[in-house]
Amino acid sequence: MPDSEARTAREEWGTRFGFLMAMLGAMVGAGNIWRLPYTTGQNGGGVFLLAYVLLLFLIAIPGLMAETMLGRYTQKGVVGSFREIVGDDLYSGLSLVVVLVNVGVMSYYAPVIGWTMYYAANSLLLTFFQSGFEAAAFWNSFTGSPVLTVGTHPVTMAAIAVVLAFGIRRGIERVVKYLIPFLIVALVAVSIRGLTLPGGMKGLAFVFTPDWSHLLRGDTWVAALGQALFSTGLGWGIALTYGSYLRKYDDVPLGGGVFTAVGNTSIGLLAIFAVFPVVFAFGLEPASGAQLTFVSLVKVFPKLLGGQAWAIVFFLGFFAATFTSGIAITEVGVTTVAEETRLSRTQSVAAVVATIWLIGLPSAYSSEFLGAMDYVFGNFGFPFATLTIILLVGWKFGPERARVIDVNRSTDLYVGRWWNGIVKYVIPVVIAFILGYGAINSIGTENQTLMMGGIALMVVLSLGSVLVMKFVSEPTPTESTSSTVQRGD
Amino acid sequence: MALTTATWVVMLVVVTVVWGSASVAIRRSLADEERKLRLVQRQGEIDTYSPKALADLRTWVEEHPADPYADEAKERHDECVETLRQLDEPFYDWSDDEIESLETFNET
């Protein structure tokens, strides 16, 4: 494999603000807006939120610090970072699984971005305010029309390709610097409207009233763990990839860890204030997922004074949230391909985007297929990727070594020895527990087949990745004479 | 509908902790970057480790002399010490006495 560093100087974020917004944009997605409020209400309300915030500080923030550090230290993408730390060890083969998980996730997330794009466009066209408009019928006709769902898919991928082709500073940074502040302003505006509606407080009561009986329930803590680990994007390779574009003087713990996690949760909280008062003020049943956003809220906007403006602001903001996440997930693959092949960045963007578009077609065509992909990757793909990255820092690089050499370099926040145990033991155990809990819980349910398929897919991807990496790393006779000394344990 | 006291308390605690931490983190991060950039533009370099972090780094190198990363750790340590000696104004809170007492690994 060619050394990309020898060919081109590596890009860097232009500003700290750009990096922070990029991290926030990467982690804030549809889940913050349509999942967090409902999950909170269903799992003991305030008790769930308190558990979630506790786990956020205890686990997600230290984990994000570890992942961002890995990228900043190696100045490489996922595969390059693994190879830098463990050489051509079998373990480095698993790096490809992390990239493939991102590609797999993006294949079904891209159609979701397409939905938000379609609804944002229709909010601008004031479709929801036409006489005789039916929100549920509109949603059903959209999802039941392959022309529309498959048609929005390439538009989404083309838009992402354009941004990524411009690179880190001129592409991603330029876009997120405007979209994320817009998202925040949009949610604040809708929150103010929602909270001033008669009956809006019922929404806050649904979310924040603590049901103390949930405090000792395992399900509450598992849901909070899942939310803290996976809604912050820990271990997806995004923090690693974005961290690899940091400068020597940039700080990892405060920006990569604390701000990314609490900033992401801040937007989730804003979504609670924006969505639930509106839903409850109009006496709608709270729901999770697409139903909440694309049916319940669409029903509500025409009933609001100035509803057209609120709908435009909300759906453009929602599109911003999903689009910036799509950019980040795709960038994990783009950085890797650009570094590990002879392709230029533009060619890498084209290759990755075309692959995602192709394997995303079934998800764009069928929402059942999309749901199955979400179950498999959400329950097995992400935990496996997270475990792979955290074990790299905790057991291959070594947390104390990582802490003293790089985490505390140029930092605004000193990280003490407490971090070592969390990275080495706590996070891996928690993720292994979540993986096992998800698998065991699905036995005997309709998800059992998907669970077995998910596990089988991860095993096949792992074996395949290790074989591929071993094959491409095999030194040729000329390369072997100039091989570099490997570092590692 | 009036919210109960418990609901208000939980809401205020969560909002304060989450939005408060996010606000402090972004303000401090941006302010520090501005200061770092100003110092780099004026001096060409800034110190890369705080007193506590540099002491940790030194202790680790001394305890792991044969570690594959020891040379790189020494380089980073020495680069910071040499930079501190040349700077008019360090980024971290270093006193003149502390800087004078520092030694690079070559000097020990």
Coordinates of C-alpha atoms in Angstrom, one line a residue:
Chain A
M1 CA 0.0 0.0 0.0
P2 CA 1.4 3.4 -0.8
D3 CA 2.1 5.8 2.0
S4 CA -0.4 8.6 1.4
E5 CA 1.6 11.0 3.6
A6 CA 4.4 10.8 1.0
R7 CA 2.0 12.0 -1.7
T8 CA 0.1 14.8 -0.1
A9 CA 0.2 17.0 2.9
R10 CA -2.6 16.1 5.3
E11 CA -5.4 18.6 5.6
E12 CA -6.3 20.2 9.0
W13 CA -9.4 21.8 10.4
G14 CA -9.3 25.6 9.7
T15 CA -10.7 26.6 13.1
R16 CA -11.5 25.1 16.5
F17 CA -15.2 26.2 15.9
G18 CA -15.2 24.2 12.7
F19 CA -14.0 21.1 14.4
L20 CA -16.4 21.4 17.2
M21 CA -19.4 21.9 14.9
A22 CA -18.2 19.0 12.7
M23 CA -18.1 16.7 15.7
L24 CA -21.5 17.9 16.8
G25 CA -22.9 17.6 13.4
A26 CA -21.6 14.1 13.1
M27 CA -23.1 12.9 16.3
V28 CA -26.5 14.7 16.2
G29 CA -28.8 12.8 13.9
A30 CA -32.3 11.6 13.5
G31 CA -32.0 9.6 16.8
N32 CA -31.7 12.8 18.9
I33 CA -34.9 14.2 17.5
W34 CA -37.2 11.2 17.2
R35 CA -35.7 8.6 19.6
L36 CA -34.4 10.4 22.8
P37 CA -37.6 12.1 23.8
Y38 CA -39.7 8.9 23.5
T39 CA -37.1 6.6 25.0
T40 CA -36.9 8.9 28.0
G41 CA -40.7 9.0 28.5
Q42 CA -40.9 5.2 28.2
N43 CA -38.0 4.4 30.6
G44 CA -38.9 6.3 33.8
G45 CA -38.7 9.9 32.5
G46 CA -36.4 11.9 34.8
V47 CA -34.9 8.7 36.2
F48 CA -33.8 7.7 32.7
L49 CA -32.3 11.1 32.0
L50 CA -30.4 11.2 35.3
A51 CA -29.0 7.7 34.6
Y52 CA -28.2 8.7 31.0
V53 CA -26.3 11.9 32.0
L54 CA -24.4 10.0 34.7
L55 CA -23.3 7.4 32.2
L56 CA -22.5 10.1 29.7
F57 CA -19.8 11.5 32.0
L58 CA -18.7 8.2 33.3
I59 CA -18.3 6.3 30.0
A60 CA -19.1 8.2 26.8
I61 CA -16.8 11.1 27.5
P62 CA -13.7 9.1 28.4
G63 CA -14.4 6.8 25.4
L64 CA -14.7 9.7 23.0
M65 CA -11.4 11.1 24.3
A66 CA -9.8 7.8 23.6
E67 CA -11.1 7.6 20.1
T68 CA -10.3 11.2 19.1
M69 CA -6.8 10.8 20.6
L70 CA -6.2 7.8 18.4
G71 CA -6.8 9.8 15.3
R72 CA -4.9 12.9 16.5
Y73 CA -1.9 10.8 17.5
T74 CA -1.6 8.7 14.3
Q75 CA -2.9 11.4 11.9
K76 CA -4.4 8.6 9.9
G77 CA -7.9 7.2 9.2
V78 CA -9.3 4.0 10.8
V79 CA -7.2 1.4 8.9
G80 CA -4.0 3.5 9.1
S81 CA -4.4 4.1 12.8
F82 CA -4.8 0.3 13.5
R83 CA -1.7 -0.5 11.4
E84 CA 0.3 2.3 13.1
I85 CA -0.5 0.9 16.6
V86 CA -0.4 -2.9 16.0
G87 CA 1.5 -3.2 12.7
D88 CA 0.3 -6.0 10.5
D89 CA -1.0 -8.0 13.4
L90 CA -4.3 -9.9 12.8
Y91 CA -6.0 -7.3 15.0
S92 CA -5.4 -4.6 12.5
G93 CA -7.6 -6.6 10.1
L94 CA -10.6 -5.7 12.3
S95 CA -10.1 -2.1 11.3
L96 CA -11.7 -2.9 8.0
V97 CA -14.9 -4.1 9.9
V98 CA -15.2 -0.6 11.5
V99 CA -15.1 1.0 8.0
L100 CA -17.5 -1.6 6.6
V101 CA -20.0 -1.0 9.5
N102 CA -20.0 2.7 8.6
V103 CA -20.6 1.9 4.9
G104 CA -23.4 -0.5 5.9
V105 CA -25.0 2.0 8.3
M106 CA -24.8 4.8 5.7
S107 CA -26.5 2.5 3.1
Y108 CA -29.7 2.7 5.2
Y109 CA -29.2 6.1 6.7
A110 CA -28.9 7.8 3.3
P111 CA -32.6 7.0 2.5
V112 CA -33.6 8.5 5.9
I113 CA -31.7 11.6 4.9
G114 CA -33.7 11.5 1.7
W115 CA -36.9 11.5 3.7
T116 CA -35.9 14.6 5.6
M117 CA -34.8 16.2 2.4
Y118 CA -38.2 15.4 0.8
Y119 CA -40.1 16.8 3.8
A120 CA -37.9 19.9 4.0
A121 CA -38.7 20.5 0.3
N122 CA -42.4 20.0 0.9
S123 CA -42.4 22.3 3.9
L124 CA -40.9 25.0 1.6
L125 CA -43.7 24.2 -1.0
L126 CA -46.3 24.5 1.8
T127 CA -47.7 21.1 0.9
F128 CA -48.7 20.3 4.5
F129 CA -51.1 23.3 4.4
Q130 CA -53.1 22.5 1.4
S131 CA -56.8 21.8 1.9
G132 CA -57.6 18.1 2.4
F133 CA -54.0 17.2 3.3
E134 CA -53.7 14.0 5.3
A135 CA -50.3 13.5 7.1
A136 CA -50.6 9.7 7.4
A137 CA -51.7 9.3 3.8
F138 CA -48.9 11.6 2.6
W139 CA -46.4 9.5 4.5
N140 CA -47.8 6.2 3.3
S141 CA -47.8 7.4 -0.3
F142 CA -44.2 8.6 0.0
T143 CA -42.8 5.5 1.5
G144 CA -45.0 3.3 -0.8
S145 CA -43.6 5.0 -3.9
P146 CA -40.3 3.5 -5.0
V147 CA -40.0 6.4 -7.5
L148 CA -39.8 8.8 -4.6
T149 CA -37.8 6.8 -2.0
V150 CA -35.3 5.4 -4.5
G151 CA -35.3 8.8 -6.4
T152 CA -34.3 10.8 -3.3
H153 CA -31.4 8.4 -2.5
P154 CA -29.0 9.4 -5.3
V155 CA -29.9 13.1 -4.7
T156 CA -28.8 12.7 -1.1
M157 CA -25.6 10.8 -2.0
A158 CA -24.7 13.4 -4.7
A159 CA -25.1 16.2 -2.2
I160 CA -22.8 14.5 0.3
A161 CA -20.3 13.7 -2.5
V162 CA -20.2 17.4 -3.5
V163 CA -19.4 18.5 0.1
L164 CA -16.8 15.7 0.7
A165 CA -15.1 16.4 -2.7
F166 CA -14.2 19.9 -1.4
G167 CA -12.3 18.3 1.5
I168 CA -12.2 18.9 5.2
R169 CA -11.8 22.6 5.5
R170 CA -13.5 23.8 2.3
G171 CA -16.2 21.1 2.3
I172 CA -17.2 19.7 5.6
E173 CA -16.1 22.6 7.8
R174 CA -17.7 25.2 5.6
V175 CA -21.1 23.4 5.6
V176 CA -21.3 22.4 9.3
K177 CA -20.3 26.0 10.5
Y178 CA -23.7 27.1 9.1
L179 CA -25.9 24.1 9.4
I180 CA -25.3 23.2 13.1
P181 CA -26.0 26.8 14.4
F182 CA -29.1 26.8 12.1
L183 CA -30.3 23.5 13.7
I184 CA -29.8 24.9 17.2
V185 CA -31.7 28.1 16.3
A186 CA -34.5 26.1 14.6
L187 CA -34.9 23.9 17.7
V188 CA -34.9 26.9 20.1
A189 CA -37.5 28.7 17.9
V190 CA -39.8 25.6 17.8
S191 CA -39.2 25.1 21.6
I192 CA -40.4 28.6 22.4
R193 CA -43.5 28.1 20.3
G194 CA -44.2 24.7 21.9
L195 CA -43.7 25.7 25.4
T196 CA -46.1 28.7 25.0
L197 CA -48.9 26.5 23.8
P198 CA -51.7 25.6 26.2
G199 CA -51.1 22.1 27.4
G200 CA -47.5 22.1 26.2
M201 CA -46.3 21.4 29.8
K202 CA -47.9 17.9 29.6
G203 CA -45.1 17.0 27.2
L204 CA -42.5 18.1 29.7
A205 CA -44.3 16.1 32.4
F206 CA -44.2 13.0 30.2
V207 CA -40.4 13.3 29.7
F208 CA -39.1 14.7 33.0
T209 CA -41.4 13.3 35.7
P210 CA -39.2 10.8 37.5
D211 CA -40.7 7.3 38.0
W212 CA -38.5 6.1 40.7
S213 CA -39.6 2.5 40.3
H214 CA -37.4 2.4 37.1
L215 CA -34.3 3.2 39.1
L216 CA -33.6 -0.4 40.0
R217 CA -34.8 -1.9 36.7
G218 CA -32.1 -3.3 34.5
D219 CA -34.0 -2.2 31.3
T220 CA -33.7 1.4 32.3
W221 CA -30.0 1.2 32.8
V222 CA -29.4 -0.8 29.6
A223 CA -31.4 1.8 27.6
A224 CA -29.5 4.6 29.2
L225 CA -26.2 2.8 28.5
G226 CA -27.2 2.3 24.9
Q227 CA -28.2 5.9 24.5
A228 CA -25.0 7.2 26.2
L229 CA -22.7 5.0 24.1
F230 CA -24.3 5.0 20.7
S231 CA -26.1 8.3 20.4
T232 CA -22.7 10.0 21.0
G233 CA -21.2 8.0 18.1
L234 CA -18.6 6.4 20.3
G235 CA -16.5 3.9 18.5
W236 CA -17.9 4.4 15.0
G237 CA -14.6 5.7 13.7
I238 CA -16.0 9.2 13.2
A239 CA -14.2 10.8 16.2
L240 CA -11.0 8.9 15.1
T241 CA -11.3 10.2 11.5
Y242 CA -12.2 13.8 12.4
G243 CA -9.6 13.7 15.2
S244 CA -6.9 12.8 12.6
Y245 CA -7.4 16.2 11.0
L246 CA -6.6 18.1 14.3
R247 CA -3.5 20.2 14.7
K248 CA -0.6 19.6 17.1
Y249 CA -1.9 22.5 19.3
D250 CA -5.5 21.3 19.4
D251 CA -7.1 19.9 22.5
V252 CA -8.6 16.4 22.6
P253 CA -10.3 15.9 26.0
L254 CA -12.4 19.1 26.0
G255 CA -13.4 19.2 22.3
G256 CA -13.3 15.6 21.3
G257 CA -14.7 14.3 24.6
V258 CA -16.7 16.7 26.8
F259 CA -18.1 19.0 24.2
T260 CA -19.0 16.3 21.7
A261 CA -20.9 14.3 24.3
V262 CA -22.7 17.1 26.1
G263 CA -23.2 19.2 23.0
N264 CA -24.9 16.2 21.4
T265 CA -27.1 15.7 24.5
S266 CA -27.8 19.4 24.6
I267 CA -29.4 19.1 21.2
G268 CA -31.3 16.0 22.2
L269 CA -32.7 18.0 25.2
L270 CA -33.6 20.9 22.8
A271 CA -35.4 18.3 20.7
I272 CA -37.4 17.3 23.8
F273 CA -38.4 20.9 24.4
A274 CA -39.2 21.4 20.7
V275 CA -41.2 18.3 19.9
F276 CA -43.0 17.0 23.0
P277 CA -44.9 20.1 24.1
V278 CA -46.2 20.5 20.6
V279 CA -47.3 16.8 20.4
F280 CA -49.0 16.9 23.8
A281 CA -50.6 20.3 23.4
F282 CA -52.6 18.8 20.5
G283 CA -53.4 15.6 22.3
L284 CA -51.5 13.3 20.0
E285 CA -50.1 10.0 21.2
P286 CA -46.3 10.2 21.7
A287 CA -44.5 7.9 19.3
S288 CA -41.0 7.0 18.4
G289 CA -39.2 7.1 15.1
A290 CA -40.5 8.2 11.8
Q291 CA -44.2 8.3 12.9
L292 CA -43.4 11.0 15.4
T293 CA -41.7 13.4 13.0
F294 CA -43.4 12.6 9.7
V295 CA -46.9 12.0 10.8
S296 CA -47.6 13.5 14.3
L297 CA -45.7 16.7 13.8
V298 CA -46.9 17.2 10.3
K299 CA -50.5 17.0 11.6
V300 CA -49.7 19.6 14.2
F301 CA -48.0 22.4 12.2
P302 CA -51.2 23.4 10.2
K303 CA -52.9 23.9 13.6
L304 CA -50.3 26.4 14.8
L305 CA -50.4 30.1 14.3
G306 CA -47.7 30.8 11.7
G307 CA -47.4 27.0 11.2
Q308 CA -45.9 27.3 7.7
A309 CA -42.9 29.1 9.1
W310 CA -42.5 26.6 12.0
A311 CA -42.7 23.7 9.7
I312 CA -40.0 25.1 7.4
V313 CA -37.7 25.9 10.3
F314 CA -38.2 22.5 11.9
F315 CA -37.8 20.4 8.7
L316 CA -34.8 22.3 7.5
G317 CA -33.2 21.9 10.9
F318 CA -34.0 18.2 10.9
F319 CA -32.5 17.8 7.4
A320 CA -29.4 19.6 8.7
A321 CA -29.1 17.1 11.6
T322 CA -29.3 14.1 9.3
F323 CA -27.2 15.5 6.5
T324 CA -24.2 16.4 8.7
S325 CA -24.3 12.9 10.2
G326 CA -24.3 11.4 6.7
I327 CA -21.3 13.5 5.8
A328 CA -19.4 12.2 8.8
I329 CA -20.3 8.6 8.4
T330 CA -19.3 8.7 4.7
E331 CA -16.0 10.5 5.5
V332 CA -14.8 7.5 7.5
G333 CA -14.8 5.5 4.3
V334 CA -13.5 8.3 2.1
T335 CA -10.4 9.0 4.4
T336 CA -9.6 5.3 4.5
V337 CA -9.9 4.7 0.8
A338 CA -7.9 7.9 0.0
E339 CA -5.1 6.7 2.4
E340 CA -5.0 3.1 1.6
T341 CA -5.3 3.1 -2.2
R342 CA -3.8 5.1 -5.1
L343 CA -7.1 7.0 -5.6
S344 CA -7.2 10.8 -5.2
R345 CA -9.7 12.3 -2.7
T346 CA -12.2 13.0 -5.5
Q347 CA -11.9 9.5 -6.8
S348 CA -12.2 8.1 -3.3
V349 CA -15.4 10.1 -2.7
A350 CA -16.8 8.8 -6.0
A351 CA -16.0 5.2 -5.1
V352 CA -17.4 5.3 -1.6
V353 CA -20.5 7.3 -2.5
A354 CA -21.2 5.0 -5.4
T355 CA -20.8 1.9 -3.2
I356 CA -23.1 3.3 -0.6
W357 CA -25.7 4.3 -3.2
L358 CA -25.6 0.8 -4.7
I359 CA -25.9 -1.2 -1.5
G360 CA -28.4 1.4 -0.2
L361 CA -30.9 0.7 -3.0
P362 CA -32.8 -2.2 -1.2
S363 CA -33.2 0.0 1.9
A364 CA -34.4 2.9 -0.2
Y365 CA -36.9 0.6 -1.9
S366 CA -38.2 -1.3 1.1
S367 CA -38.7 0.1 4.6
E368 CA -38.8 -3.4 6.0
F369 CA -35.3 -4.0 4.6
L370 CA -34.2 -0.7 6.1
G371 CA -35.6 -1.8 9.5
A372 CA -33.8 -5.1 9.3
M373 CA -30.5 -3.3 8.5
D374 CA -31.1 -0.9 11.4
Y375 CA -31.6 -3.8 13.8
V376 CA -28.6 -5.7 12.6
F377 CA -26.1 -2.8 12.5
G378 CA -27.6 -0.9 15.5
N379 CA -27.5 -4.0 17.8
F380 CA -24.4 -5.8 16.5
G381 CA -22.5 -3.6 14.0
F382 CA -22.0 -0.5 16.2
P383 CA -21.2 -2.3 19.4
F384 CA -18.7 -4.5 17.6
A385 CA -17.0 -1.5 16.0
T386 CA -16.9 0.3 19.3
L387 CA -15.4 -2.7 21.1
T388 CA -12.8 -3.0 18.3
I389 CA -11.7 0.7 18.7
I390 CA -11.8 0.8 22.5
L391 CA -9.8 -2.4 22.8
L392 CA -7.2 -0.9 20.5
V393 CA -6.6 1.9 22.9
G394 CA -7.2 0.0 26.1
W395 CA -5.3 -3.2 25.4
K396 CA -3.0 -2.6 22.4
F397 CA -1.8 1.0 22.7
G398 CA -2.3 1.0 26.5
P399 CA -4.3 3.8 28.2
E400 CA -1.5 5.1 30.5
R401 CA 0.8 5.4 27.5
A402 CA -1.9 7.1 25.5
R403 CA -2.8 9.4 28.4
V404 CA 0.7 10.7 29.1
I405 CA 1.9 10.9 25.5
D406 CA -1.0 12.3 23.7
V407 CA -4.3 12.8 25.6
N408 CA -2.7 15.4 27.9
R409 CA -0.7 17.1 25.1
S410 CA -1.9 20.6 24.4
T411 CA -5.0 20.0 26.5
D412 CA -7.3 22.5 28.1
L413 CA -8.4 19.8 30.6
Y414 CA -6.0 17.6 32.5
V415 CA -7.0 13.9 32.4
G416 CA -5.9 11.9 35.4
R417 CA -5.2 8.2 36.0
W418 CA -8.9 7.5 36.5
W419 CA -9.3 7.4 32.7
N420 CA -7.1 4.3 32.3
G421 CA -9.4 1.9 34.1
I422 CA -12.5 3.2 32.3
V423 CA -10.9 2.8 28.9
K424 CA -9.3 -0.6 29.7
Y425 CA -12.0 -2.3 31.7
V426 CA -15.3 -0.5 32.1
I427 CA -16.2 0.4 28.5
P428 CA -15.3 -3.0 27.0
V429 CA -17.3 -4.8 29.7
V430 CA -20.2 -2.5 29.2
I431 CA -20.2 -3.0 25.4
A432 CA -19.8 -6.7 25.7
F433 CA -22.7 -6.7 28.1
I434 CA -24.9 -4.7 25.7
L435 CA -24.0 -7.1 22.9
G436 CA -24.9 -10.1 24.9
Y437 CA -28.0 -8.6 26.4
G438 CA -29.3 -7.7 23.0
A439 CA -28.7 -11.1 21.7
I440 CA -30.2 -13.0 24.6
N441 CA -33.3 -10.7 24.7
S442 CA -34.1 -11.4 21.1
I443 CA -34.2 -15.2 21.6
G444 CA -37.8 -16.4 21.1
T445 CA -38.9 -13.1 19.6
E446 CA -39.5 -12.1 16.0
N447 CA -36.0 -10.7 16.0
Q448 CA -34.3 -14.0 16.7
T449 CA -33.5 -14.6 13.0
L450 CA -32.2 -11.1 12.6
M451 CA -30.0 -11.5 15.7
M452 CA -28.5 -14.7 14.3
G453 CA -28.0 -13.0 11.0
G454 CA -26.4 -10.0 12.7
I455 CA -23.9 -12.2 14.6
A456 CA -23.2 -14.3 11.5
L457 CA -22.6 -11.1 9.5
M458 CA -20.1 -9.7 12.0
V459 CA -18.2 -13.0 12.1
V460 CA -18.1 -13.2 8.3
L461 CA -17.0 -9.5 8.0
S462 CA -14.3 -10.0 10.7
L463 CA -12.9 -13.1 9.0
G464 CA -13.1 -11.6 5.6
S465 CA -11.5 -8.3 6.8
V466 CA -8.6 -10.1 8.5
L467 CA -8.0 -12.2 5.4
V468 CA -8.1 -9.1 3.1
M469 CA -5.8 -7.1 5.3
K470 CA -3.4 -10.0 5.6
F471 CA -3.4 -10.4 1.8
V472 CA -2.8 -6.7 1.1
S473 CA -0.2 -6.4 3.8
E474 CA 1.9 -9.3 2.6
P475 CA 5.2 -7.7 1.7
T476 CA 6.6 -8.1 -1.8
P477 CA 10.3 -9.1 -2.1
T478 CA 11.2 -5.4 -2.8
E479 CA 9.1 -4.1 0.1
S480 CA 10.4 -6.6 2.6
T481 CA 13.9 -5.2 2.3
S482 CA 12.8 -1.7 3.3
S483 CA 10.1 -2.7 5.9
T484 CA 9.9 -0.4 8.9
V485 CA 10.3 -1.5 12.5
Q486 CA 6.9 -2.2 14.1
R487 CA 6.0 -0.6 17.4
G488 CA 3.6 -2.2 19.8
D489 CA 3.4 -4.3 22.8
Chain B
M1 CA -50.9 21.7 33.8
A2 CA -48.6 22.4 36.6
L3 CA -45.4 20.3 36.9
T4 CA -44.6 18.6 40.2
T5 CA -41.6 19.7 42.2
A6 CA -39.8 16.5 41.4
T7 CA -40.3 17.1 37.7
W8 CA -39.0 20.7 38.0
V9 CA -36.0 19.5 40.0
V10 CA -35.0 16.8 37.5
M11 CA -35.5 19.1 34.5
L12 CA -33.4 21.9 36.1
V13 CA -30.6 19.5 37.1
V14 CA -30.4 17.9 33.7
V15 CA -30.6 21.2 31.8
T16 CA -28.0 22.8 34.1
V17 CA -25.6 19.9 33.9
V18 CA -25.9 19.3 30.2
W19 CA -26.3 22.8 28.8
G20 CA -24.0 24.3 31.4
S21 CA -21.2 21.8 30.6
A22 CA -21.7 22.4 26.9
S23 CA -21.5 26.1 27.2
V24 CA -18.5 26.1 29.5
A25 CA -16.7 23.6 27.2
I26 CA -17.3 25.6 24.0
R27 CA -16.4 28.9 25.5
R28 CA -13.2 27.6 27.1
S29 CA -12.2 25.7 24.0
L30 CA -12.7 28.7 21.7
A31 CA -11.0 31.1 24.1
D32 CA -8.0 28.8 24.5
E33 CA -7.7 28.4 20.8
E34 CA -7.6 32.1 20.3
R35 CA -4.9 32.4 23.0
K36 CA -2.9 29.6 21.5
L37 CA -3.1 31.1 18.0
R38 CA -2.0 34.6 19.3
L39 CA 1.0 33.1 21.1
V40 CA 2.0 30.9 18.2
Q41 CA 1.8 34.0 15.8
R42 CA 3.9 36.1 18.2
Q43 CA 6.4 33.5 19.4
G44 CA 6.4 30.8 16.7
E45 CA 5.8 28.0 19.2
I46 CA 3.9 27.3 22.4
D47 CA 4.5 24.8 25.2
T48 CA 2.6 21.6 24.6
Y49 CA 2.3 20.1 28.1
S50 CA 1.1 21.6 31.4
P51 CA 3.4 21.2 34.5
K52 CA 1.3 18.2 35.7
A53 CA 1.2 16.6 32.3
L54 CA 4.9 17.0 31.7
A55 CA 5.7 15.5 35.1
D56 CA 3.5 12.5 34.2
L57 CA 5.3 12.1 30.9
R58 CA 8.7 12.2 32.5
T59 CA 7.7 9.7 35.2
W60 CA 6.3 7.4 32.6
V61 CA 9.5 7.5 30.5
E62 CA 11.6 6.9 33.6
E63 CA 9.5 3.9 34.5
H64 CA 9.4 2.5 31.0
P65 CA 12.8 3.1 29.5
A66 CA 12.5 0.1 27.2
D67 CA 9.0 0.8 25.9
P68 CA 8.8 1.1 22.1
Y69 CA 7.2 4.5 22.5
A70 CA 9.8 5.8 25.0
D71 CA 11.9 7.6 22.4
E72 CA 8.9 9.4 21.0
A73 CA 7.8 10.3 24.6
K74 CA 11.3 11.6 25.3
E75 CA 11.3 13.7 22.1
R76 CA 7.9 15.2 23.0
H77 CA 9.1 15.9 26.6
D78 CA 12.3 17.5 25.4
E79 CA 10.6 19.5 22.7
C80 CA 8.3 21.0 25.3
V81 CA 11.2 21.8 27.7
E82 CA 13.3 23.5 25.0
T83 CA 10.3 25.5 23.9
L84 CA 9.6 26.6 27.4
R85 CA 13.2 27.9 27.7
Q86 CA 12.8 30.0 24.6
L87 CA 9.4 31.4 25.2
D88 CA 8.5 34.8 26.7
E89 CA 5.0 33.7 27.6
P90 CA 4.1 30.0 28.0
F91 CA 0.5 28.9 27.4
Y92 CA 0.3 26.9 30.6
D93 CA 0.8 28.3 34.1
W94 CA 4.6 27.8 34.4
S95 CA 6.7 29.8 36.9
D96 CA 10.2 30.8 36.1
D97 CA 11.5 28.6 38.8
E98 CA 9.6 25.6 37.5
I99 CA 11.0 26.2 34.0
E100 CA 14.6 26.5 35.3
S101 CA 14.3 23.3 37.2
L102 CA 13.3 21.3 34.1
E103 CA 15.8 19.1 32.4
T104 CA 15.7 17.4 29.0
F105 CA 16.5 13.7 28.9
N106 CA 19.8 14.4 27.2
E107 CA 20.9 16.5 30.2
T108 CA 20.1 13.9 32.8

